[in-house]
Structure formats: C-alpha cells, structure tokens
C-alpha cells in the first residue's frame, strides 16, 4: 500500500489536564504531521466529553524513559530508607496530631 | 463495539493447538509467569514471551479494525436519520467508534507493530474484524438494535478486558467502556420510541431484532468446548471469562430488556431454568458464523472495499499535512524559552496558553 504519510507521521504522546489546578496526565498517543495537528487530533480523540481543559502533545521520540532492567538499581535502594517516612518516628500520644 | 469472535487465527476455522510456553529464556519466562500469577500488569518495555506478544498484536489490532469497520453499517444511516436529534446522536456514536479504533491501534503499536502494517493487513484481508459488521443495516430500527444488542454484547465482552494483563490494552478498554454505555442506551431508547409508534414501526423493531439476535449470540465466539485459544488466553490473563459464560450473562441480561421493550426474542427454546438460575437457549448456527468469518457473509466484500476506498481517497490529505509540516518545520520548531517555561513549570498557574 502506497502510503508514505502513514509511515512518516510521527508519534505524539498526549497529556491532558482534567481540570484547572490538577496536573497534566498521560492519556495516550497518536500520529500527526505536526504539533498543531497533534493538538487538534488529541482534542478529537481524547476529549470528546469535556475530559480536559488543557492538552500537551510531545513527540514520543523526545521522551527518555528509564529501562525496566534498571528498576532495581533505581528504585530498590529507597526501600531500606524507611526513615524517610513520617511513620518511622514515634511521637507521644499527648502531642496530638503532628 | 467488539467481540471475541474475531479473535481467531488468520486462517480462521482451523484449529491449531495453543503454543506451548516459551523456552526462549527460562529465567525471564519464570519472572513473567510470576507476574501473571500475581495478577500484575505487563508493560510494553517488559520482557514477554513472543507468543504472548503475537497473540496481543492479533487481538488488539483486530479489535481496532472492528471499531473502524463498525463505523460503516451505522454511518450509512447518518444522512437518513429520522430527526436532527437522532442524527447528532448517531454522528457522536460513530465518532466514538473511530476514537475507540485509534486508542486500540496505539495500544497495539506499543508492541512493536506499526499502524501502516496493521492497516495493510486489514486492507489485504489478512486480518479479521468482527463478523457482525458483515451484515446489512436494512432499516432505521437496525441502528437501534445495533446499539442495544451489538453494543450490549460488546460491553459484556469488554468489561473483563479492562483487567487484561497487558497495561496499554487494559487502559484503552477502560476508556472505551466509559463511552460504550451511551451507545447501548441511545439504541434502546430509540427503539422504545419506535415501539410507541405505528404498527409498521413496531414491526420494523421486531424484524430488526429477529435478524440480529442470533448473530449477537455468535459474537461471543465458539462454544468453550470448541475454542482452542481460550485456555492459553486465560492463562495469560488476556481473557477472564469464557465465551459461554459471557454469552449466558448477555442472554440473562437481555431477556427482561426485551420484555420491557415489547419485542419477542426469536428463539422458541429460550426459557428460564429455575434449577440453573439461567435462561436455556437454542442452537446457534456455527456454520453460518464460520462462513461469514471466512469471507462469505452478505457484506464482507462491500465493507472492505469501502474501507480501502476511504483510505485511498484520504491519502492526499495525509500527504498534504506532512508536506505542510515539513515546510514549516524550520520556521517554528518550538516556542520561545518563555513559552516553554510557562507550559512546563510545575508551580505555574498560567492558563490558556497550553490549549491555544
């Protein structure tokens, strides 16, 4: 099938802010020729029912992701640092909420 | 709209034994199995057995194709809808189906296949789509019945898929299911209105119900005793409920709806079984089902030809958009630093710019 555009339209990741005051959250991806078109298509594909008040589109190729194999070395060391959590510390009851 | 009936091997109807567990890497395989056993999710970058990847690409892409082809039988009625209200509803529904197809194509692409490849497989006839769309929509009541029964069956099928072991597929299904309820309710309500009309209108609803009922039951796929891929799909956490159990659930849910609507479901053997606490039902014509899956349904050729034609006729648009993007690429590749900062700063309260 002779469709060069299908091959060449880059992939974009779509982030939607569901309401003012909340962060943008990743909600999916799509193919589009350029950023403007990606925004337009993101609007049609991901926000047909007022799911958002703002959209970001980012070329997927520009996202650098951590590798699954690095999971242990990146995140595991935090497991033995329980002193980073408030529940690590015993506070007398009479102090009340702290 | 979706069924598992199209989740068949490319040369459908042939029974191949499920692929044995991968031996490509025992250690990775063991880790994968543990994750599945613990009901964990597999994400695109994780190691997965080749057979799992292939099964998912097949199922997700065929699911996507079904959403896209599913636009055709209803799309025929947009210009013939009986009122502006029904036209607006139908346009919204058909647009949803297109959206569902796009969520699913994106999910399949995370597995390493490409949009181009998937469309080529659809257009060449190599990839299947749900057989239910190879039947014609003869009158306006068909549009209502498709919403009520076809989308109703699809919902039964799609809800368990929200818990599928492959993360992107499960997430796409959650999004789809949220929208699907509108599809079923608008169809049922359109039929309720017709049932308050003339005798002729009531007869149209009954006629459409008669023509679609058995085909909807077949949408759940072959009986469990005759469903070679089910065990493996269950093991992988891709499938959660068997074909026959889903079919039974659908029948039990639909019988009272038909009563309220005032139509008869065309099965003399359909009756409540007190002992089983389920409805008994008659024999499904599986020869007809396989014949349609294998390309001999009333609309197979027409549907595919329409899809291919639309794709070809849209090519100049896709090419023009790309040419335009390339021409303007160097002019404004990205905004100024100030614009970038206001878009991305976590503490920013700046609004409006991002959506502009």
GROMACS .gro file of C-alpha atoms in nm:
model
  454
    1UNK     CA    1   0.000   0.000   0.000
    2UNK     CA    2   0.149   0.326  -0.110
    3UNK     CA    3   0.105   0.548   0.194
    4UNK     CA    4   0.425   0.727   0.283
    5UNK     CA    5   0.242   0.966   0.516
    6UNK     CA    6   0.127   0.684   0.739
    7UNK     CA    7   0.485   0.581   0.790
    8UNK     CA    8   0.618   0.932   0.831
    9UNK     CA    9   0.363   1.098   1.054
   10UNK     CA   10   0.547   1.096   1.384
   11UNK     CA   11   0.404   0.959   1.706
   12UNK     CA   12   0.299   1.203   1.979
   13UNK     CA   13   0.224   1.143   2.345
   14UNK     CA   14  -0.082   1.320   2.475
   15UNK     CA   15  -0.119   1.468   2.824
   16UNK     CA   16  -0.448   1.609   2.945
   17UNK     CA   17  -0.522   1.834   3.242
   18UNK     CA   18  -0.866   1.722   3.354
   19UNK     CA   19  -0.939   2.040   3.543
   20UNK     CA   20  -0.777   2.362   3.643
   21UNK     CA   21  -0.549   2.303   3.941
   22UNK     CA   22  -0.461   1.943   3.854
   23UNK     CA   23  -0.151   1.820   3.672
   24UNK     CA   24  -0.146   1.706   3.312
   25UNK     CA   25  -0.170   1.327   3.296
   26UNK     CA   26  -0.057   1.098   3.017
   27UNK     CA   27  -0.361   0.958   2.840
   28UNK     CA   28  -0.239   0.801   2.518
   29UNK     CA   29  -0.067   0.861   2.188
   30UNK     CA   30  -0.147   0.939   1.827
   31UNK     CA   31   0.012   1.004   1.489
   32UNK     CA   32   0.011   1.356   1.345
   33UNK     CA   33   0.209   1.554   1.090
   34UNK     CA   34   0.298   1.840   1.324
   35UNK     CA   35   0.231   1.978   1.671
   36UNK     CA   36  -0.072   2.182   1.572
   37UNK     CA   37  -0.235   1.885   1.406
   38UNK     CA   38  -0.144   1.665   1.702
   39UNK     CA   39  -0.325   1.907   1.935
   40UNK     CA   40  -0.627   1.912   1.708
   41UNK     CA   41  -0.640   1.534   1.689
   42UNK     CA   42  -0.578   1.494   2.062
   43UNK     CA   43  -0.879   1.714   2.118
   44UNK     CA   44  -1.093   1.490   1.895
   45UNK     CA   45  -0.959   1.157   2.015
   46UNK     CA   46  -0.917   1.213   2.388
   47UNK     CA   47  -1.151   1.494   2.497
   48UNK     CA   48  -1.490   1.440   2.334
   49UNK     CA   49  -1.669   1.464   2.668
   50UNK     CA   50  -1.502   1.753   2.846
   51UNK     CA   51  -1.228   1.529   2.982
   52UNK     CA   52  -0.987   1.819   2.982
   53UNK     CA   53  -0.923   2.190   2.998
   54UNK     CA   54  -0.572   2.176   2.857
   55UNK     CA   55  -0.368   1.942   2.635
   56UNK     CA   56   0.005   1.890   2.589
   57UNK     CA   57   0.144   1.694   2.297
   58UNK     CA   58   0.507   1.580   2.297
   59UNK     CA   59   0.689   1.397   2.018
   60UNK     CA   60   0.731   1.043   2.153
   61UNK     CA   61   1.086   1.038   2.023
   62UNK     CA   62   1.175   1.318   2.266
   63UNK     CA   63   1.084   1.118   2.573
   64UNK     CA   64   1.367   0.946   2.753
   65UNK     CA   65   1.245   0.657   2.966
   66UNK     CA   66   1.421   0.453   3.232
   67UNK     CA   67   1.484   0.095   3.129
   68UNK     CA   68   1.283  -0.180   3.301
   69UNK     CA   69   1.611  -0.361   3.376
   70UNK     CA   70   1.729  -0.061   3.577
   71UNK     CA   71   1.425  -0.081   3.801
   72UNK     CA   72   1.610  -0.248   4.089
   73UNK     CA   73   1.910  -0.020   4.090
   74UNK     CA   74   1.700   0.294   4.052
   75UNK     CA   75   1.418   0.230   4.294
   76UNK     CA   76   1.512  -0.059   4.520
   77UNK     CA   77   1.766   0.137   4.734
   78UNK     CA   78   1.481   0.353   4.862
   79UNK     CA   79   1.316   0.051   5.022
   80UNK     CA   80   1.560   0.040   5.314
   81UNK     CA   81   1.537   0.414   5.385
   82UNK     CA   82   1.224   0.388   5.592
   83UNK     CA   83   1.337   0.689   5.798
   84UNK     CA   84   1.223   0.899   5.505
   85UNK     CA   85   0.863   0.832   5.601
   86UNK     CA   86   0.682   1.011   5.885
   87UNK     CA   87   0.556   0.683   6.030
   88UNK     CA   88   0.917   0.591   6.119
   89UNK     CA   89   0.907   0.830   6.415
   90UNK     CA   90   0.731   0.753   6.744
   91UNK     CA   91   0.571   1.063   6.894
   92UNK     CA   92   0.397   1.057   7.236
   93UNK     CA   93   0.018   1.049   7.213
   94UNK     CA   94  -0.024   1.363   7.420
   95UNK     CA   95   0.146   1.563   7.145
   96UNK     CA   96  -0.160   1.503   6.932
   97UNK     CA   97  -0.160   1.532   6.557
   98UNK     CA   98   0.176   1.621   6.408
   99UNK     CA   99  -1.803  -0.241   1.965
  100UNK     CA  100  -1.611  -0.557   1.996
  101UNK     CA  101  -1.643  -0.927   2.026
  102UNK     CA  102  -1.403  -1.206   2.081
  103UNK     CA  103  -1.544  -1.395   1.789
  104UNK     CA  104  -1.289  -1.243   1.558
  105UNK     CA  105  -1.004  -1.340   1.783
  106UNK     CA  106  -0.926  -1.624   1.554
  107UNK     CA  107  -0.614  -1.726   1.371
  108UNK     CA  108  -0.564  -1.560   1.035
  109UNK     CA  109  -0.676  -1.877   0.859
  110UNK     CA  110  -0.985  -1.893   1.073
  111UNK     CA  111  -1.180  -2.202   1.141
  112UNK     CA  112  -0.866  -2.410   1.152
  113UNK     CA  113  -0.793  -2.543   1.494
  114UNK     CA  114  -0.433  -2.510   1.596
  115UNK     CA  115  -0.313  -2.623   1.934
  116UNK     CA  116  -0.218  -2.333   2.164
  117UNK     CA  117   0.150  -2.255   2.155
  118UNK     CA  118   0.345  -2.414   2.435
  119UNK     CA  119   0.515  -2.192   2.691
  120UNK     CA  120   0.817  -2.015   2.551
  121UNK     CA  121   1.156  -2.168   2.606
  122UNK     CA  122   1.346  -1.867   2.474
  123UNK     CA  123   1.462  -1.764   2.821
  124UNK     CA  124   1.358  -1.975   3.122
  125UNK     CA  125   1.457  -1.713   3.378
  126UNK     CA  126   1.263  -1.430   3.208
  127UNK     CA  127   0.978  -1.669   3.145
  128UNK     CA  128   0.962  -1.756   3.516
  129UNK     CA  129   0.957  -1.389   3.613
  130UNK     CA  130   0.681  -1.323   3.359
  131UNK     CA  131   0.478  -1.617   3.489
  132UNK     CA  132   0.512  -1.496   3.848
  133UNK     CA  133   0.388  -1.154   3.746
  134UNK     CA  134   0.087  -1.304   3.568
  135UNK     CA  135   0.013  -1.534   3.864
  136UNK     CA  136   0.018  -1.234   4.097
  137UNK     CA  137  -0.231  -1.060   3.864
  138UNK     CA  138   0.031  -0.798   3.783
  139UNK     CA  139   0.045  -0.589   3.467
  140UNK     CA  140   0.285  -0.632   3.178
  141UNK     CA  141   0.404  -0.305   3.023
  142UNK     CA  142   0.547  -0.262   2.671
  143UNK     CA  143   0.912  -0.245   2.778
  144UNK     CA  144   0.889  -0.558   2.993
  145UNK     CA  145   1.010  -0.890   2.864
  146UNK     CA  146   0.727  -1.105   2.735
  147UNK     CA  147   0.706  -1.438   2.551
  148UNK     CA  148   0.692  -1.397   2.174
  149UNK     CA  149   0.365  -1.590   2.160
  150UNK     CA  150   0.207  -1.352   2.414
  151UNK     CA  151   0.316  -1.055   2.207
  152UNK     CA  152   0.183  -1.210   1.886
  153UNK     CA  153  -0.149  -1.304   2.044
  154UNK     CA  154  -0.194  -0.950   2.173
  155UNK     CA  155  -0.100  -0.785   1.845
  156UNK     CA  156  -0.354  -1.007   1.673
  157UNK     CA  157  -0.631  -0.946   1.923
  158UNK     CA  158  -0.578  -0.571   1.973
  159UNK     CA  159  -0.535  -0.494   1.604
  160UNK     CA  160  -0.841  -0.699   1.510
  161UNK     CA  161  -1.031  -0.526   1.787
  162UNK     CA  162  -0.921  -0.189   1.643
  163UNK     CA  163  -1.022  -0.295   1.291
  164UNK     CA  164  -1.366  -0.390   1.425
  165UNK     CA  165  -1.416  -0.044   1.568
  166UNK     CA  166  -1.319   0.115   1.236
  167UNK     CA  167  -1.523  -0.116   1.014
  168UNK     CA  168  -1.805  -0.090   1.268
  169UNK     CA  169  -1.848   0.272   1.166
  170UNK     CA  170  -1.970   0.165   0.820
  171UNK     CA  171  -2.306  -0.005   0.886
  172UNK     CA  172  -2.420   0.286   1.104
  173UNK     CA  173  -2.253   0.556   0.900
  174UNK     CA  174  -2.490   0.464   0.619
  175UNK     CA  175  -2.775   0.598   0.832
  176UNK     CA  176  -2.632   0.936   0.929
  177UNK     CA  177  -2.784   1.107   0.626
  178UNK     CA  178  -3.108   0.911   0.672
  179UNK     CA  179  -3.167   0.960   1.045
  180UNK     CA  180  -3.531   1.048   1.115
  181UNK     CA  181  -3.460   1.370   1.306
  182UNK     CA  182  -3.183   1.619   1.373
  183UNK     CA  183  -3.157   1.484   1.729
  184UNK     CA  184  -3.106   1.126   1.612
  185UNK     CA  185  -2.857   1.244   1.351
  186UNK     CA  186  -2.649   1.428   1.611
  187UNK     CA  187  -2.656   1.122   1.840
  188UNK     CA  188  -2.554   0.890   1.558
  189UNK     CA  189  -2.269   1.115   1.447
  190UNK     CA  190  -2.141   1.122   1.807
  191UNK     CA  191  -2.162   0.744   1.832
  192UNK     CA  192  -1.985   0.682   1.503
  193UNK     CA  193  -1.715   0.931   1.603
  194UNK     CA  194  -1.670   0.737   1.927
  195UNK     CA  195  -1.616   0.416   1.731
  196UNK     CA  196  -1.341   0.589   1.531
  197UNK     CA  197  -1.188   0.708   1.859
  198UNK     CA  198  -1.200   0.357   2.002
  199UNK     CA  199  -1.017   0.229   1.697
  200UNK     CA  200  -0.745   0.489   1.748
  201UNK     CA  201  -0.696   0.408   2.119
  202UNK     CA  202  -0.656   0.045   2.024
  203UNK     CA  203  -0.419   0.099   1.731
  204UNK     CA  204  -0.200   0.300   1.969
  205UNK     CA  205  -0.208   0.019   2.226
  206UNK     CA  206  -0.108  -0.235   1.959
  207UNK     CA  207   0.176  -0.012   1.839
  208UNK     CA  208   0.339  -0.033   2.183
  209UNK     CA  209   0.402  -0.400   2.100
  210UNK     CA  210   0.623  -0.312   1.805
  211UNK     CA  211   0.384  -0.335   1.514
  212UNK     CA  212   0.314  -0.026   1.303
  213UNK     CA  213  -0.005   0.149   1.201
  214UNK     CA  214   0.093   0.101   0.839
  215UNK     CA  215   0.137  -0.274   0.882
  216UNK     CA  216  -0.194  -0.315   1.066
  217UNK     CA  217  -0.385  -0.122   0.801
  218UNK     CA  218  -0.215  -0.318   0.524
  219UNK     CA  219  -0.326  -0.643   0.691
  220UNK     CA  220  -0.683  -0.517   0.723
  221UNK     CA  221  -0.698  -0.397   0.364
  222UNK     CA  222  -0.548  -0.716   0.221
  223UNK     CA  223  -0.800  -0.926   0.413
  224UNK     CA  224  -0.526  -1.095   0.616
  225UNK     CA  225  -0.651  -0.951   0.946
  226UNK     CA  226  -1.006  -1.015   1.056
  227UNK     CA  227  -1.260  -0.784   1.212
  228UNK     CA  228  -1.580  -0.870   1.392
  229UNK     CA  229  -1.813  -1.067   1.166
  230UNK     CA  230  -2.118  -0.887   1.298
  231UNK     CA  231  -2.037  -0.594   1.066
  232UNK     CA  232  -2.070  -0.814   0.762
  233UNK     CA  233  -2.449  -0.800   0.790
  234UNK     CA  234  -2.654  -0.518   0.637
  235UNK     CA  235  -2.846  -0.246   0.823
  236UNK     CA  236  -3.175  -0.259   0.634
  237UNK     CA  237  -3.395  -0.014   0.819
  238UNK     CA  238  -3.374   0.255   1.088
  239UNK     CA  239  -3.460   0.006   1.362
  240UNK     CA  240  -3.134  -0.175   1.279
  241UNK     CA  241  -2.944   0.127   1.412
  242UNK     CA  242  -3.134   0.100   1.740
  243UNK     CA  243  -3.084  -0.276   1.760
  244UNK     CA  244  -2.712  -0.241   1.693
  245UNK     CA  245  -2.685  -0.007   1.990
  246UNK     CA  246  -2.899  -0.224   2.214
  247UNK     CA  247  -2.776  -0.575   2.123
  248UNK     CA  248  -2.445  -0.543   1.939
  249UNK     CA  249  -2.305  -0.280   2.174
  250UNK     CA  250  -2.469  -0.461   2.464
  251UNK     CA  251  -2.280  -0.778   2.373
  252UNK     CA  252  -1.964  -0.573   2.324
  253UNK     CA  253  -1.992  -0.427   2.673
  254UNK     CA  254  -2.023  -0.776   2.825
  255UNK     CA  255  -1.706  -0.866   2.645
  256UNK     CA  256  -1.508  -0.553   2.706
  257UNK     CA  257  -1.560  -0.511   3.079
  258UNK     CA  258  -1.341  -0.812   3.167
  259UNK     CA  259  -1.078  -0.678   2.924
  260UNK     CA  260  -1.032  -0.375   3.149
  261UNK     CA  261  -0.847  -0.620   3.376
  262UNK     CA  262  -0.635  -0.763   3.095
  263UNK     CA  263  -0.273  -0.833   3.192
  264UNK     CA  264  -0.131  -0.602   2.923
  265UNK     CA  265  -0.137  -0.248   3.063
  266UNK     CA  266  -0.194  -0.041   2.746
  267UNK     CA  267  -0.480  -0.268   2.633
  268UNK     CA  268  -0.645  -0.257   2.976
  269UNK     CA  269  -0.617   0.123   2.989
  270UNK     CA  270  -0.763   0.161   2.640
  271UNK     CA  271  -1.052  -0.064   2.740
  272UNK     CA  272  -1.132   0.141   3.048
  273UNK     CA  273  -1.164   0.446   2.826
  274UNK     CA  274  -1.378   0.255   2.574
  275UNK     CA  275  -1.611   0.111   2.838
  276UNK     CA  276  -1.680   0.455   2.981
  277UNK     CA  277  -1.814   0.561   2.643
  278UNK     CA  278  -1.989   0.241   2.545
  279UNK     CA  279  -2.282   0.273   2.783
  280UNK     CA  280  -2.408   0.575   2.587
  281UNK     CA  281  -2.408   0.358   2.274
  282UNK     CA  282  -2.631   0.093   2.423
  283UNK     CA  283  -2.871   0.332   2.593
  284UNK     CA  284  -2.924   0.552   2.288
  285UNK     CA  285  -3.009   0.244   2.081
  286UNK     CA  286  -3.252   0.103   2.333
  287UNK     CA  287  -3.419   0.440   2.378
  288UNK     CA  288  -3.457   0.488   2.001
  289UNK     CA  289  -3.635   0.151   1.992
  290UNK     CA  290  -3.861   0.244   2.284
  291UNK     CA  291  -3.973   0.548   2.085
  292UNK     CA  292  -4.044   0.336   1.776
  293UNK     CA  293  -4.245   0.091   1.987
  294UNK     CA  294  -4.480   0.374   2.076
  295UNK     CA  295  -4.535   0.445   1.707
  296UNK     CA  296  -4.741   0.285   1.432
  297UNK     CA  297  -4.783  -0.087   1.376
  298UNK     CA  298  -4.543  -0.054   1.087
  299UNK     CA  299  -4.275   0.095   1.312
  300UNK     CA  300  -4.325  -0.175   1.574
  301UNK     CA  301  -4.291  -0.438   1.304
  302UNK     CA  302  -3.959  -0.281   1.197
  303UNK     CA  303  -3.823  -0.317   1.552
  304UNK     CA  304  -3.932  -0.682   1.572
  305UNK     CA  305  -3.788  -0.753   1.227
  306UNK     CA  306  -3.452  -0.598   1.319
  307UNK     CA  307  -3.445  -0.788   1.650
  308UNK     CA  308  -3.518  -1.115   1.466
  309UNK     CA  309  -3.237  -1.057   1.221
  310UNK     CA  310  -2.969  -0.954   1.478
  311UNK     CA  311  -3.039  -1.174   1.781
  312UNK     CA  312  -2.862  -1.494   1.676
  313UNK     CA  313  -2.574  -1.304   1.522
  314UNK     CA  314  -2.520  -1.123   1.851
  315UNK     CA  315  -2.508  -1.455   2.038
  316UNK     CA  316  -2.243  -1.577   1.796
  317UNK     CA  317  -2.037  -1.262   1.870
  318UNK     CA  318  -1.915  -1.425   2.190
  319UNK     CA  319  -1.727  -1.681   1.986
  320UNK     CA  320  -1.739  -2.060   1.956
  321UNK     CA  321  -1.856  -2.274   2.249
  322UNK     CA  322  -1.591  -2.334   2.515
  323UNK     CA  323  -1.556  -2.695   2.405
  324UNK     CA  324  -1.456  -2.572   2.062
  325UNK     CA  325  -1.237  -2.274   2.149
  326UNK     CA  326  -0.874  -2.379   2.121
  327UNK     CA  327  -0.711  -2.048   2.218
  328UNK     CA  328  -0.918  -1.982   2.524
  329UNK     CA  329  -0.709  -2.179   2.773
  330UNK     CA  330  -0.388  -2.002   2.675
  331UNK     CA  331  -0.554  -1.659   2.672
  332UNK     CA  332  -0.693  -1.729   3.019
  333UNK     CA  333  -0.351  -1.842   3.141
  334UNK     CA  334  -0.203  -1.514   3.017
  335UNK     CA  335  -0.469  -1.303   3.181
  336UNK     CA  336  -0.581  -1.168   2.843
  337UNK     CA  337  -0.919  -1.333   2.873
  338UNK     CA  338  -1.101  -1.353   3.204
  339UNK     CA  339  -1.442  -1.509   3.136
  340UNK     CA  340  -1.520  -1.791   2.893
  341UNK     CA  341  -1.723  -1.745   2.574
  342UNK     CA  342  -2.018  -1.948   2.701
  343UNK     CA  343  -2.029  -1.773   3.038
  344UNK     CA  344  -2.031  -1.430   2.873
  345UNK     CA  345  -2.300  -1.542   2.629
  346UNK     CA  346  -2.514  -1.665   2.918
  347UNK     CA  347  -2.468  -1.338   3.105
  348UNK     CA  348  -2.573  -1.145   2.796
  349UNK     CA  349  -2.887  -1.355   2.744
  350UNK     CA  350  -2.989  -1.328   3.108
  351UNK     CA  351  -2.946  -0.951   3.098
  352UNK     CA  352  -3.126  -0.904   2.767
  353UNK     CA  353  -3.444  -1.108   2.823
  354UNK     CA  354  -3.601  -0.858   3.069
  355UNK     CA  355  -3.496  -0.567   2.843
  356UNK     CA  356  -3.680  -0.729   2.551
  357UNK     CA  357  -3.990  -0.771   2.770
  358UNK     CA  358  -3.994  -0.401   2.864
  359UNK     CA  359  -3.940  -0.306   2.502
  360UNK     CA  360  -4.224  -0.535   2.393
  361UNK     CA  361  -4.039  -0.749   2.139
  362UNK     CA  362  -4.004  -1.126   2.118
  363UNK     CA  363  -3.658  -1.279   2.101
  364UNK     CA  364  -3.665  -1.525   1.807
  365UNK     CA  365  -3.582  -1.845   1.995
  366UNK     CA  366  -3.865  -2.087   2.086
  367UNK     CA  367  -3.629  -2.269   2.324
  368UNK     CA  368  -3.547  -1.957   2.522
  369UNK     CA  369  -3.686  -2.003   2.873
  370UNK     CA  370  -3.588  -1.958   3.237
  371UNK     CA  371  -3.435  -2.262   3.401
  372UNK     CA  372  -3.513  -2.248   3.771
  373UNK     CA  373  -3.256  -2.509   3.858
  374UNK     CA  374  -2.968  -2.343   3.675
  375UNK     CA  375  -3.090  -1.992   3.758
  376UNK     CA  376  -3.018  -1.904   3.397
  377UNK     CA  377  -3.204  -1.899   3.067
  378UNK     CA  378  -3.181  -2.203   2.841
  379UNK     CA  379  -3.148  -2.122   2.472
  380UNK     CA  380  -3.144  -2.289   2.132
  381UNK     CA  381  -2.866  -2.391   1.895
  382UNK     CA  382  -2.650  -2.125   1.730
  383UNK     CA  383  -2.577  -2.178   1.361
  384UNK     CA  384  -2.198  -2.206   1.372
  385UNK     CA  385  -2.171  -2.300   1.004
  386UNK     CA  386  -2.310  -1.961   0.914
  387UNK     CA  387  -2.076  -1.795   1.163
  388UNK     CA  388  -1.765  -1.957   1.016
  389UNK     CA  389  -1.881  -1.894   0.664
  390UNK     CA  390  -1.908  -1.522   0.743
  391UNK     CA  391  -1.573  -1.516   0.926
  392UNK     CA  392  -1.419  -1.675   0.619
  393UNK     CA  393  -1.540  -1.402   0.388
  394UNK     CA  394  -1.877  -1.524   0.263
  395UNK     CA  395  -2.115  -1.307   0.464
  396UNK     CA  396  -2.357  -1.076   0.283
  397UNK     CA  397  -2.139  -0.762   0.317
  398UNK     CA  398  -1.777  -0.878   0.358
  399UNK     CA  399  -1.666  -0.753   0.018
  400UNK     CA  400  -1.859  -0.430   0.034
  401UNK     CA  401  -1.727  -0.336   0.379
  402UNK     CA  402  -1.365  -0.399   0.291
  403UNK     CA  403  -1.396  -0.221  -0.044
  404UNK     CA  404  -1.549   0.084   0.127
  405UNK     CA  405  -1.268   0.092   0.384
  406UNK     CA  406  -0.995   0.062   0.122
  407UNK     CA  407  -1.156   0.330  -0.094
  408UNK     CA  408  -1.180   0.571   0.201
  409UNK     CA  409  -0.816   0.508   0.280
  410UNK     CA  410  -0.702   0.577  -0.074
  411UNK     CA  411  -0.917   0.885  -0.108
  412UNK     CA  412  -0.772   1.024   0.215
  413UNK     CA  413  -0.415   0.978   0.109
  414UNK     CA  414  -0.372   1.323  -0.047
  415UNK     CA  415  -0.486   1.477   0.284
  416UNK     CA  416  -0.228   1.282   0.483
  417UNK     CA  417   0.043   1.363   0.231
  418UNK     CA  418  -0.050   1.732   0.223
  419UNK     CA  419  -0.041   1.757   0.602
  420UNK     CA  420   0.303   1.605   0.607
  421UNK     CA  421   0.431   1.833   0.329
  422UNK     CA  422   0.294   2.135   0.516
  423UNK     CA  423   0.455   2.022   0.842
  424UNK     CA  424   0.794   1.977   0.675
  425UNK     CA  425   0.775   2.315   0.509
  426UNK     CA  426   0.707   2.485   0.841
  427UNK     CA  427   0.938   2.269   1.048
  428UNK     CA  428   1.231   2.506   1.038
  429UNK     CA  429   1.025   2.817   1.091
  430UNK     CA  430   0.882   2.732   1.431
  431UNK     CA  431   1.014   2.406   1.557
  432UNK     CA  432   0.948   2.506   1.915
  433UNK     CA  433   0.836   2.809   2.108
  434UNK     CA  434   1.048   3.062   2.293
  435UNK     CA  435   1.207   2.979   2.626
  436UNK     CA  436   0.946   3.186   2.798
  437UNK     CA  437   0.664   2.990   2.637
  438UNK     CA  438   0.826   2.661   2.729
  439UNK     CA  439   0.871   2.769   3.089
  440UNK     CA  440   0.513   2.872   3.127
  441UNK     CA  441   0.395   2.545   2.981
  442UNK     CA  442   0.602   2.316   3.191
  443UNK     CA  443   0.673   2.484   3.524
  444UNK     CA  444   0.516   2.262   3.789
  445UNK     CA  445   0.418   2.557   4.001
  446UNK     CA  446   0.282   2.754   3.711
  447UNK     CA  447  -0.071   2.885   3.742
  448UNK     CA  448  -0.053   3.019   3.391
  449UNK     CA  449  -0.354   2.905   3.198
  450UNK     CA  450  -0.483   2.915   2.849
  451UNK     CA  451  -0.152   2.903   2.671
  452UNK     CA  452  -0.126   2.523   2.656
  453UNK     CA  453  -0.463   2.479   2.500
  454UNK     CA  454  -0.413   2.758   2.249
   0.00000   0.00000   0.00000
